[in-house]
Short mmCIF file of C-alpha atoms in Angstrom, two decimals:
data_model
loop_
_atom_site.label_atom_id
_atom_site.label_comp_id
_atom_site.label_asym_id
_atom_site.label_seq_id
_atom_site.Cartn_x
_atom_site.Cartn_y
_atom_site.Cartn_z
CA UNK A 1387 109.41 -27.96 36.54
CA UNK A 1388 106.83 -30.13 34.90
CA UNK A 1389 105.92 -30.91 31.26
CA UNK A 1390 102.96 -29.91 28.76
CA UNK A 1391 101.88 -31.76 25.63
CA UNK A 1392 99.47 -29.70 23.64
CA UNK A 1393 98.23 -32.26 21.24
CA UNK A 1394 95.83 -32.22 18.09
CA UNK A 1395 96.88 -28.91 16.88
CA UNK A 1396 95.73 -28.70 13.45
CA UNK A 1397 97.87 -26.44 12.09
CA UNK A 1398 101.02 -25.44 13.82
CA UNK A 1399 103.08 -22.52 12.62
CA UNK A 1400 106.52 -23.00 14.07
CA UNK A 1401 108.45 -20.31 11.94
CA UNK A 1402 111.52 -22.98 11.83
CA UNK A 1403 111.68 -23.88 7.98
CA UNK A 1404 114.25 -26.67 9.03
CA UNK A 1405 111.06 -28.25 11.25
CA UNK A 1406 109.02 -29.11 7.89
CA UNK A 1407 109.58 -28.75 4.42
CA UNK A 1408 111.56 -25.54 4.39
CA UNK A 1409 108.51 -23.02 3.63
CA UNK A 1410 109.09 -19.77 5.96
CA UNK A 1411 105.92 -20.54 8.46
CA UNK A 1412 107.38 -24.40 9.33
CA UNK A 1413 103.59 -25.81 8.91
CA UNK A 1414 103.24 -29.11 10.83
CA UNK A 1415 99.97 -30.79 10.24
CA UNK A 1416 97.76 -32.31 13.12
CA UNK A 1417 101.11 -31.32 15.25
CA UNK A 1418 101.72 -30.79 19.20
CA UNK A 1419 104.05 -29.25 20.94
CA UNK A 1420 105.43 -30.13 24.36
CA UNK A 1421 106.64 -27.30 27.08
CA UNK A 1422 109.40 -27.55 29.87
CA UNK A 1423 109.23 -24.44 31.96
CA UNK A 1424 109.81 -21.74 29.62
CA UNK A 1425 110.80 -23.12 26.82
CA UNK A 1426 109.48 -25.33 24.11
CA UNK A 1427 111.07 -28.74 24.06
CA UNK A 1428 109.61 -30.88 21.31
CA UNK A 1429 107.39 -30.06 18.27
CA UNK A 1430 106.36 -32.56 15.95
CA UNK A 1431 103.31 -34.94 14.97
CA UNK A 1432 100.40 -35.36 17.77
CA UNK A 1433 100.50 -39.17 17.27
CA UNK A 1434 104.76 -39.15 18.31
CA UNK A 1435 104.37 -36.97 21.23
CA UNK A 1436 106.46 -38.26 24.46
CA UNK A 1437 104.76 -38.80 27.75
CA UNK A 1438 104.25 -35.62 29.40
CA UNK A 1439 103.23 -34.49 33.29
CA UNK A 1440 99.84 -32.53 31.92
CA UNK A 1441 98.41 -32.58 28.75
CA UNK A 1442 96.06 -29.96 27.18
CA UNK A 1443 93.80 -31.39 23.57
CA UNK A 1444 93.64 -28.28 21.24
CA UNK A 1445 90.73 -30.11 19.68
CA UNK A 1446 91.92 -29.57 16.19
CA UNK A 1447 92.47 -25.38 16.29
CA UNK A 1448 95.69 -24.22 14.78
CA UNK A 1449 98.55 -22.86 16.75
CA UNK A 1450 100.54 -19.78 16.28
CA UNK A 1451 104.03 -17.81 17.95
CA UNK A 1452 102.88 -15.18 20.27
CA UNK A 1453 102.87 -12.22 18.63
CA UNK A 1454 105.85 -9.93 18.83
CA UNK A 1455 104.57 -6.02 18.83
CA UNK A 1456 107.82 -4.25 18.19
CA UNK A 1457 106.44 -0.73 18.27
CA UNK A 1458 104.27 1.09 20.51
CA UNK A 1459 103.56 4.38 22.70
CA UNK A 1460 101.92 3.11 26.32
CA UNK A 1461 103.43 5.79 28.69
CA UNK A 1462 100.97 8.36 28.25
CA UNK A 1463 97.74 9.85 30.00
CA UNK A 1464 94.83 11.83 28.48
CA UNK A 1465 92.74 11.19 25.36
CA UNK A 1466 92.58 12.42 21.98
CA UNK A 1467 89.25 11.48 20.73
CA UNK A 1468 88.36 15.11 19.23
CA UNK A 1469 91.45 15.06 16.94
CA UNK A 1470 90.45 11.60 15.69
CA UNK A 1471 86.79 12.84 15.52
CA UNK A 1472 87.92 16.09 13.59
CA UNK A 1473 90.64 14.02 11.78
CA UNK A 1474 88.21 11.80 10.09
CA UNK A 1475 86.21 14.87 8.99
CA UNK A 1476 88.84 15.97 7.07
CA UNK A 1477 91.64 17.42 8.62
CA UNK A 1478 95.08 16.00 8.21
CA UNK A 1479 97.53 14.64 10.36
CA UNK A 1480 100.58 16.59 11.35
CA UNK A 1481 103.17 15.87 14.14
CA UNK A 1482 101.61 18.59 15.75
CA UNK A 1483 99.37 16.55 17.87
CA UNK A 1484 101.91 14.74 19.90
CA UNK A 1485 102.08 17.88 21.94
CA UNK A 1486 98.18 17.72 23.46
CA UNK A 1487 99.95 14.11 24.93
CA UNK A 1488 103.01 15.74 26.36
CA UNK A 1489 100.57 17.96 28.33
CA UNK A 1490 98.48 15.14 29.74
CA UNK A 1491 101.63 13.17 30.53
CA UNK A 1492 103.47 15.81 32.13
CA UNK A 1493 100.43 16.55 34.85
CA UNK A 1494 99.85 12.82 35.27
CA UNK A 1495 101.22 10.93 38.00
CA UNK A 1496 103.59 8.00 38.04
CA UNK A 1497 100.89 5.77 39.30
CA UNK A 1498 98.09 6.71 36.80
CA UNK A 1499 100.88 6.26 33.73
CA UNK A 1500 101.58 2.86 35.16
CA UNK A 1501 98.43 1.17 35.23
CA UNK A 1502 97.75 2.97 31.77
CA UNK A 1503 100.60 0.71 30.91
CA UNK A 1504 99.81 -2.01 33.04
CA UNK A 1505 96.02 -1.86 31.39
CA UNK A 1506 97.58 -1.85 27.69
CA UNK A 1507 99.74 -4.69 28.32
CA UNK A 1508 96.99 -6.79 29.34
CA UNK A 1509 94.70 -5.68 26.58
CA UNK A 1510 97.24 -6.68 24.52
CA UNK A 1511 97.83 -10.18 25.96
CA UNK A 1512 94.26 -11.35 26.01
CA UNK A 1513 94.47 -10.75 21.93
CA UNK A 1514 98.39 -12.94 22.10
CA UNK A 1515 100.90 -11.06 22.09
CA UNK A 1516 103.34 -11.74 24.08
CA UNK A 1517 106.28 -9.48 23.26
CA UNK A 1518 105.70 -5.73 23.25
CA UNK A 1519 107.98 -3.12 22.69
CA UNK A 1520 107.22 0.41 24.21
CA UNK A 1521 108.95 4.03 23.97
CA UNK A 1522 108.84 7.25 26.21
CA UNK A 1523 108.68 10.50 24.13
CA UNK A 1524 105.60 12.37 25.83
CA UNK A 1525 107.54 13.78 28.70
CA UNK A 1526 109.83 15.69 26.75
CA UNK A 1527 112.06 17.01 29.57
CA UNK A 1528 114.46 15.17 31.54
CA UNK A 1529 112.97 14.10 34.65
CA UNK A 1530 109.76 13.51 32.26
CA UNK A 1531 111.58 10.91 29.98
CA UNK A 1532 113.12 9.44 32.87
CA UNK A 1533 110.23 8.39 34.89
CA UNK A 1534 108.22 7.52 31.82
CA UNK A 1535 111.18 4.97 30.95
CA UNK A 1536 111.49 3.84 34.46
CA UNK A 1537 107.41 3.27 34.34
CA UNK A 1538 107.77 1.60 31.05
CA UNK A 1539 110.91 -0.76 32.23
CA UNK A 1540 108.86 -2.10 34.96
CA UNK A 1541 106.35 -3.61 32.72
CA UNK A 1542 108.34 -5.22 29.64
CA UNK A 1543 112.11 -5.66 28.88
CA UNK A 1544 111.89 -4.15 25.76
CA UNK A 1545 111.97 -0.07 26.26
CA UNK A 1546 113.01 2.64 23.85
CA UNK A 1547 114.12 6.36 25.14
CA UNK A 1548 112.15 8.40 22.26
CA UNK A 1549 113.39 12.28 23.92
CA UNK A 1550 113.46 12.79 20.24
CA UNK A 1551 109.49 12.30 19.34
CA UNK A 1552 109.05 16.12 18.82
CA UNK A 1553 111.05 19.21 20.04
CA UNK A 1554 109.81 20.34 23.14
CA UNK A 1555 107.72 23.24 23.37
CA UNK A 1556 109.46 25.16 25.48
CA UNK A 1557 112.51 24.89 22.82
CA UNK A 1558 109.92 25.35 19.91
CA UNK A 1559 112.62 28.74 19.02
CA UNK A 1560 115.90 26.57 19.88
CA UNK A 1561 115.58 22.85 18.23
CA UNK A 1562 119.72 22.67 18.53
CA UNK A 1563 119.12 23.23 21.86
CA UNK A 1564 116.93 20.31 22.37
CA UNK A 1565 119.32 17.91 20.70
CA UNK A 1566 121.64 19.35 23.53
CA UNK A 1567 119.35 18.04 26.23
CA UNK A 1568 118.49 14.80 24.53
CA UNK A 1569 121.55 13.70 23.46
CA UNK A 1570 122.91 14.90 26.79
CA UNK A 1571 121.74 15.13 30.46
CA UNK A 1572 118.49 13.64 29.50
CA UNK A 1573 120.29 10.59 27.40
CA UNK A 1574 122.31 10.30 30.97
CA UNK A 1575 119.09 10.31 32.88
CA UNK A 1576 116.84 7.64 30.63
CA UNK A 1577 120.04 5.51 28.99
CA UNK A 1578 120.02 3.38 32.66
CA UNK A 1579 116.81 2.17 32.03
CA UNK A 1580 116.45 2.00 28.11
CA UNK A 1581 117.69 -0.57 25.26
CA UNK A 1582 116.94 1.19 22.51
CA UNK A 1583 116.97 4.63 21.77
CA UNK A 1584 114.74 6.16 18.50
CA UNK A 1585 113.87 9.57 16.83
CA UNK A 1586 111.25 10.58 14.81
CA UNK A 1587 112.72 11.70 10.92
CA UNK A 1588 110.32 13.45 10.03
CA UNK A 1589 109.27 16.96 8.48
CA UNK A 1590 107.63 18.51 11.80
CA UNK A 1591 109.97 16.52 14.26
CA UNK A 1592 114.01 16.48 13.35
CA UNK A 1593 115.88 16.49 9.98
CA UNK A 1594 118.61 14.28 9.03
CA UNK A 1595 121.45 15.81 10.72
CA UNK A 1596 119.44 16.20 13.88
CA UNK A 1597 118.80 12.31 13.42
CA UNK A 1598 122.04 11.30 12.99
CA UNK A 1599 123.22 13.22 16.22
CA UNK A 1600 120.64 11.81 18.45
CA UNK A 1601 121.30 8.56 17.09
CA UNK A 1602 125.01 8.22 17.15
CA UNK A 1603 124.60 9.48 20.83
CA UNK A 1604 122.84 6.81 21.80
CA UNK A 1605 125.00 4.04 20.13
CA UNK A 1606 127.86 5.29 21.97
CA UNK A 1607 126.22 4.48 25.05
CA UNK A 1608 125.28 1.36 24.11
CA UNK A 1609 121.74 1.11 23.24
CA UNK A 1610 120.68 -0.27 19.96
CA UNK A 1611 119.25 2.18 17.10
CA UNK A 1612 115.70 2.67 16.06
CA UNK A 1613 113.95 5.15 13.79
CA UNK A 1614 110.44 6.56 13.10
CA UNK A 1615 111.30 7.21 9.32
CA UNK A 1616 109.42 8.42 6.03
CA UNK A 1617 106.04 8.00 7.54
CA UNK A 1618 104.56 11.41 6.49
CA UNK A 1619 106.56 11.95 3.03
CA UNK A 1620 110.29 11.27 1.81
CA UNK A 1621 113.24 11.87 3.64
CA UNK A 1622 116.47 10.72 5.09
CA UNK A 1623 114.88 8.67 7.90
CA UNK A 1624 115.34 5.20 6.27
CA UNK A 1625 119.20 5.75 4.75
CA UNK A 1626 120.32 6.99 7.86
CA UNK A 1627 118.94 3.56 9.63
CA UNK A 1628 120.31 1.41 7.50
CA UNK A 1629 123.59 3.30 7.68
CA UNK A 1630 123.96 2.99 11.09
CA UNK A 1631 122.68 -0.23 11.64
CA UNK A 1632 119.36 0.69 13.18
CA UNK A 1633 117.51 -2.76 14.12
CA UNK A 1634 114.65 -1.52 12.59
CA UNK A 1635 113.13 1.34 10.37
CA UNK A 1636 109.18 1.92 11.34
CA UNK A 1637 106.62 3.23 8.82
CA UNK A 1638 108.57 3.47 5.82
CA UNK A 1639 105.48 4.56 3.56
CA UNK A 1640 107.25 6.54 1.61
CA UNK A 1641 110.26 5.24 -0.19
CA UNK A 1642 112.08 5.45 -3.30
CA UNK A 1643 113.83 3.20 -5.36
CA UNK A 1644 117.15 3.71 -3.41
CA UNK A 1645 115.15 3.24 0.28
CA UNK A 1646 114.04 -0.43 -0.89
CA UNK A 1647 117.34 -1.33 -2.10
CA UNK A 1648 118.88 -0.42 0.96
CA UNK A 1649 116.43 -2.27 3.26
CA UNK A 1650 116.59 -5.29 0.66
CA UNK A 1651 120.57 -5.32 1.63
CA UNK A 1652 120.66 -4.00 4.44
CA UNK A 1653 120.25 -5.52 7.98
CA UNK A 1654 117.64 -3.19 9.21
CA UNK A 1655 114.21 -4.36 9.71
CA UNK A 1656 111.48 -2.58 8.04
CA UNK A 1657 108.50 -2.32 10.40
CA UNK A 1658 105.36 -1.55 9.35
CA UNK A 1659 102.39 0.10 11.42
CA UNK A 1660 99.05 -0.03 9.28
CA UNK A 1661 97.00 1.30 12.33
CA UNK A 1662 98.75 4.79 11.46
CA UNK A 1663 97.37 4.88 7.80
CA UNK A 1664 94.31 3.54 9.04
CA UNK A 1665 93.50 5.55 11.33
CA UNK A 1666 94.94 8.53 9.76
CA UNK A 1667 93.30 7.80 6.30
CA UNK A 1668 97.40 8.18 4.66
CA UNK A 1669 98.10 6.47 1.78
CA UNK A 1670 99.25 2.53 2.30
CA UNK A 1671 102.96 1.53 2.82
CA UNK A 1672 103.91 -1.16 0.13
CA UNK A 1673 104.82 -4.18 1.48
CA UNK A 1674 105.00 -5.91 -1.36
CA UNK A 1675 107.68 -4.01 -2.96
CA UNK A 1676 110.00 -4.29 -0.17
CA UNK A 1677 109.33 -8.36 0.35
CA UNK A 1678 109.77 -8.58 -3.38
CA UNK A 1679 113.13 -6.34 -3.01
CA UNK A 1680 114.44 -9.00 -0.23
CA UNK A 1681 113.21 -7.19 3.23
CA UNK A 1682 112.67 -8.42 6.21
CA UNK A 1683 109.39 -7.07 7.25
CA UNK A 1684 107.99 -6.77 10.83
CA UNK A 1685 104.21 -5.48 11.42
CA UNK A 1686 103.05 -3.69 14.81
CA UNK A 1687 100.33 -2.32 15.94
CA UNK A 1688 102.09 0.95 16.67
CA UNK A 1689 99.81 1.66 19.60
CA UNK A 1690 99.62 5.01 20.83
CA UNK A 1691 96.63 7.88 21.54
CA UNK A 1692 97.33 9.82 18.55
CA UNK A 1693 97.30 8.26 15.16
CA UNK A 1694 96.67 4.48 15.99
CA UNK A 1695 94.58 3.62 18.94
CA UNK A 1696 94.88 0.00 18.73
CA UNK A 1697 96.68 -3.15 20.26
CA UNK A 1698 95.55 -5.65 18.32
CA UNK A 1699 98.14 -7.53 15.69
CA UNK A 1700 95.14 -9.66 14.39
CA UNK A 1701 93.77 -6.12 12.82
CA UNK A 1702 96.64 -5.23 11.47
CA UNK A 1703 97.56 -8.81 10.29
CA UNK A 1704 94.15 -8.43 8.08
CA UNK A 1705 95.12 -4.75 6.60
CA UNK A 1706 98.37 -6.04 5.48
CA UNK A 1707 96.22 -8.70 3.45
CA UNK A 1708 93.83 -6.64 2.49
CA UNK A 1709 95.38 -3.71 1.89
CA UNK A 1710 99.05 -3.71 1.49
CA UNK A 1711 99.85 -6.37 -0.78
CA UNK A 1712 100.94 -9.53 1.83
CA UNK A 1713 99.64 -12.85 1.56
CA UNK A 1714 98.24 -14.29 5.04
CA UNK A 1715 101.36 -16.29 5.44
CA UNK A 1716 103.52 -13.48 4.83
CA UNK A 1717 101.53 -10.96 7.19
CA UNK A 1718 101.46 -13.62 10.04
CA UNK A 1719 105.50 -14.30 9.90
CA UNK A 1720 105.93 -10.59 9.64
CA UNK A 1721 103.65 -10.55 13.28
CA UNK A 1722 106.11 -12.53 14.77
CA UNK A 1723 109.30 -13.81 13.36
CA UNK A 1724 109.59 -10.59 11.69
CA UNK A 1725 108.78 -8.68 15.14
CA UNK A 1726 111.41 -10.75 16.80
CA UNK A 1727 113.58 -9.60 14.12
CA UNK A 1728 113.15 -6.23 14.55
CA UNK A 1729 114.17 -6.74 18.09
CA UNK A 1730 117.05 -8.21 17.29
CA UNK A 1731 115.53 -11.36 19.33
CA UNK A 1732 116.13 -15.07 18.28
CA UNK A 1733 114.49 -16.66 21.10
CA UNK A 1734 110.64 -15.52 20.71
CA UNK A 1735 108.43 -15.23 17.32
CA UNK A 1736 108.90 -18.86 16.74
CA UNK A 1737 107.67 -22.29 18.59
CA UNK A 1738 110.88 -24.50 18.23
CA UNK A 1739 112.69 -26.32 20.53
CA UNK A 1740 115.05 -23.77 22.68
CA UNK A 1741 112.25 -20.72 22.23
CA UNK A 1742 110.45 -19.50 24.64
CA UNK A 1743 107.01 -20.80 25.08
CA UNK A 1744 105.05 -18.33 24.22
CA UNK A 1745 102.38 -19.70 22.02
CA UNK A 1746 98.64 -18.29 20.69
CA UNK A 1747 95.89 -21.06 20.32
CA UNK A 1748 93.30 -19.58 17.85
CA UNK A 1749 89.66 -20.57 17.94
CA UNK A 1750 90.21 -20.98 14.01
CA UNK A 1751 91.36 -24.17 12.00
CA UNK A 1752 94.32 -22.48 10.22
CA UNK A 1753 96.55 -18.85 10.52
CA UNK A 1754 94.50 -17.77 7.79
CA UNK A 1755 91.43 -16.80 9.48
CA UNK A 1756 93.43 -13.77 11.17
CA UNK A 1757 93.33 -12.50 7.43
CA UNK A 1758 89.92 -14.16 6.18
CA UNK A 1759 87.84 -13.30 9.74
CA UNK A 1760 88.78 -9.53 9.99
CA UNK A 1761 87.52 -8.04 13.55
CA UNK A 1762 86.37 -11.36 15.30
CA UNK A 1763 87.97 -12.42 18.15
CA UNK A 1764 89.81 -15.83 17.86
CA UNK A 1765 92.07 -15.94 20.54
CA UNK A 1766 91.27 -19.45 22.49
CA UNK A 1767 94.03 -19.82 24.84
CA UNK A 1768 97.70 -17.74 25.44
CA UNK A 1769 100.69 -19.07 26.75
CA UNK A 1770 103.37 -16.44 27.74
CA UNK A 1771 106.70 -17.88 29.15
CA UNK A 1772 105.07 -21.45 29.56
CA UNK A 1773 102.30 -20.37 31.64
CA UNK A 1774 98.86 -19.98 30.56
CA UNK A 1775 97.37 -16.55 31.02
CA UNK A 1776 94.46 -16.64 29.14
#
C-alpha cells in the first residue's frame, strides 16, 4: 500500500471532538490528513505532516467526511413526473402513489433495475457521498422483494428489506394476510441478503400492531430495526422504534411531547429527510426541538421517485439551515456522523485515524458554504475507501 498527505486543507472537519478542542465537528485549521490504504492514519496541522509516498495540495479548500445517506429507495423503474407535476398544483400526497412504482418495478427487468441503481449510486458519489443506504419495497411479492434486495446488495453493503412499504394490491381486502407473507416466506426469501429490515407506520401503509409484528420478525432473524414513522401525521411509528431498539426512526415530522423525550433518551436515531417536505410542500420536521431535547439527528436525502427525487446531501444540508432550525455545523454533523449513527457504523462519517478514508474536498473555504451557497456545486475532489473517484 502506499501513503497520501493531503496538505493545506483550510478547514478540516474531522467529527473527533478529542482531535481539537472538544466542539462536535473536531475543526483543525490549515490541517492535512494522511491516508494508508483505506484508512486514515494521521490528521493534524499541514506544517507537522510526516513524509508521505504521494502528496495532493488542497490549495486552502476545506475538507469534509463523506457523506453518509442513511435512507433511500434506488430499486425501482418508471417515472412519476405527472404526480409531482399534479402534486405541486395542489393535490396532496398520500401513500397511494407508491403503487404506480410497484407496477413499473414489477415489469422491469433485473438488468434495467440495476443500472438504475448503479446510475444513482454514481450520481450520488460525484456530489460525496460515500455511504448510502438503500431499501426494496416496490416489488411487493416475494420473488419481487427478493431480487430487488439481491440487485440492491450488489451495489452497497448497506440494504434494508422494506416488504412492508405498502400492502400489496393484490391483498388490498386482506392486510393480515400480507403481514403473513412478509413476515414469513418473503422475510425467508429477502432476510439472506438484507441487514436491516423497515416498515412504513403510517396511516395508508400499517398500524402499530402491524408494525410491531413485522418488526419483531425481523429482529428474530437477526437484522437490525428501522422505521418510516410519523411522516404524514401522529402515530405509533416513533414509540414503537425506540421500544425496540430500532437504529433509527426516519421522518419524524410529527411528534409530540412524549416522541421527543423518547428519542432524547432513547438510542434510536432520528433521521430526517427534508427532500420529502420539499418536494411534497408538508409542513417542516423540527430539528431543533429534538437537538435541543438531546437527539441524535441524522439527515438523508431519502431518494426515491415518489416524494423526493433527489441525491444530493448538500440540498438537504441547506434546508435544514434554512428551514428547519439547524445551524450549518449542526446540519453538516447530522450528514455524516449522524448518518453513520443511524447505521449503527463507527468507522465512516468521521476523518480520524482508524476510519475509513472516505473524505469530500469542497471547492469552498469552510463547511459552511454547503448552507450559505444553496444549489451550486462544490464538490472538488472525492475519496471513497482511499481511492480517488472524482
Amino acid at each position: 500500500m502506499t501513503t497520501t498527505a493531503i496538505t493545506h486543507i483550510a478547514t478540516l472537519v474531522t467529527n473527533d471532538p478529542s482531535l481539537t478542542d472538544g466542539t462536535p465537528l473536531g475543526l483543525i485549521q490549515d490541517a492535512a490528513v494522511v491516508v494508508d490504504g483505506d484508512r486514515v492514519v494521521w490528521t493534524g496541522a499541514s506544517s507537522k505532516a510526516p513524509a508521505t509516498d504521494n502528496a495532493v495540495d488542497a490549495g486552502g479548500r476545506a475538507m469534509v467526511p463523506g457523506f453518509v445517506d442513511s435512507h433511500s429507495h434506488l430499486v425501482f423503474a418508471g417515472d412519476r413526473t405527472q404526480e409531482f407535476n399534479a402534486r405541486m398544483s395542489g393535490r396532496p400526497y398520500s401513500a397511494g402513489g407508491i403503487r404506480t412504482t410497484v407496477a413499473a418495478t414489477r415489469a422491469a427487468g433485473d438488468e434495467q433495475l440495476s443500472a438504475n441503481v448503479a446510475r444513482h449510486l454514481a450520481e450520488a458519489l460525484r456530489q460525496g457521498t460515500t455511504t448510502l443506504e438503500t431499501k426494496s419495497g416496490y416489488g411487493l411479492t416475494v420473488e419481487d422483494e427478493a431480487r430487488a434486495l439481491q440487485i440492491a446488495a450488489a451495489h452497497t453493503d448497506e440494504v434494508t428489506y422494506l416488504g412492508a412499504h405498502i400492502v400489496a394490491p393484490e391483498y388490498a381486502d386482506d392486510p393480515a394476510g400480507y403481514v403473513d407473507l412478509v413476515t414469513g416466506p418473503m422475510l425467508d426469501a429477502c432476510a439472506p441478503y438484507a441487514r436491516w429490515i423497515d416498515v412504513f407506520c403510517e396511516r395508508g401503509a400499517f398500524d402499530g400492531d402491524q408494525a410491531r409484528t413485522v418488526l419483531t420478525a425481523g429482529l428474530a432473524r437477526g437484522l437490525g430495526a428501522r422505521v418510516h414513522a410519523n411522516q404524514l401525521g401522529h402515530g405509533p411509528g416513533v414509540q414503537l422504534a425506540v421500544e425496540l431498539g430500532a437504529a433509527s426512526a426516519d421522518h419524524c415530522t410529527h411528534l409530540t411531547d412524549a416522541d421527543v423525550d423518547a428519542l432524547g433518551q432513547g438510542g434510536t436515531v432520528a433521521t430526517l429527510l427534508p427532500g420529502a417536505e420539499f418536494s411534497t410542500r408538508a409542513a417542516w420536521p423540527d430539528a431543533r426541538r429534538l437537538l435541543d431535547a438531546g437527539a441524535t439527528v441524522a439527515l438523508s436525502t431519502d431518494c426515491n421517485p415518489g416524494s423526493s427525487y433527489t441525491s444530493s446531501m448538500a440540498f438537504c444540508i441547506a434546508l435544514a439551515v434554512r428551514d428547519m432550525g439547524m445551524t450549518p455545523d449542526e446540519a453538516l454533523w447530522s450528514a455524516t456522523a449522524g448518518g453513520a449513527a443511524a447505521l449503527r457504523r463507527t468507522d465512516i462519517g468521521r476523518i480520524a485515524p482508524g476510519a475509513r478514508a472516505d473524505l469530500l474536498l469542497l471547492d469552498a473555504p469552510s463547511h459552511v458554504h454547503l448552507a450559505y451557497r444553496p444549489g451550486v456545486p462544490l464538490t472538488g475532489a472525492v475519496w471513497r475507501g482511499g481511492e480517488r473517484v472524482r
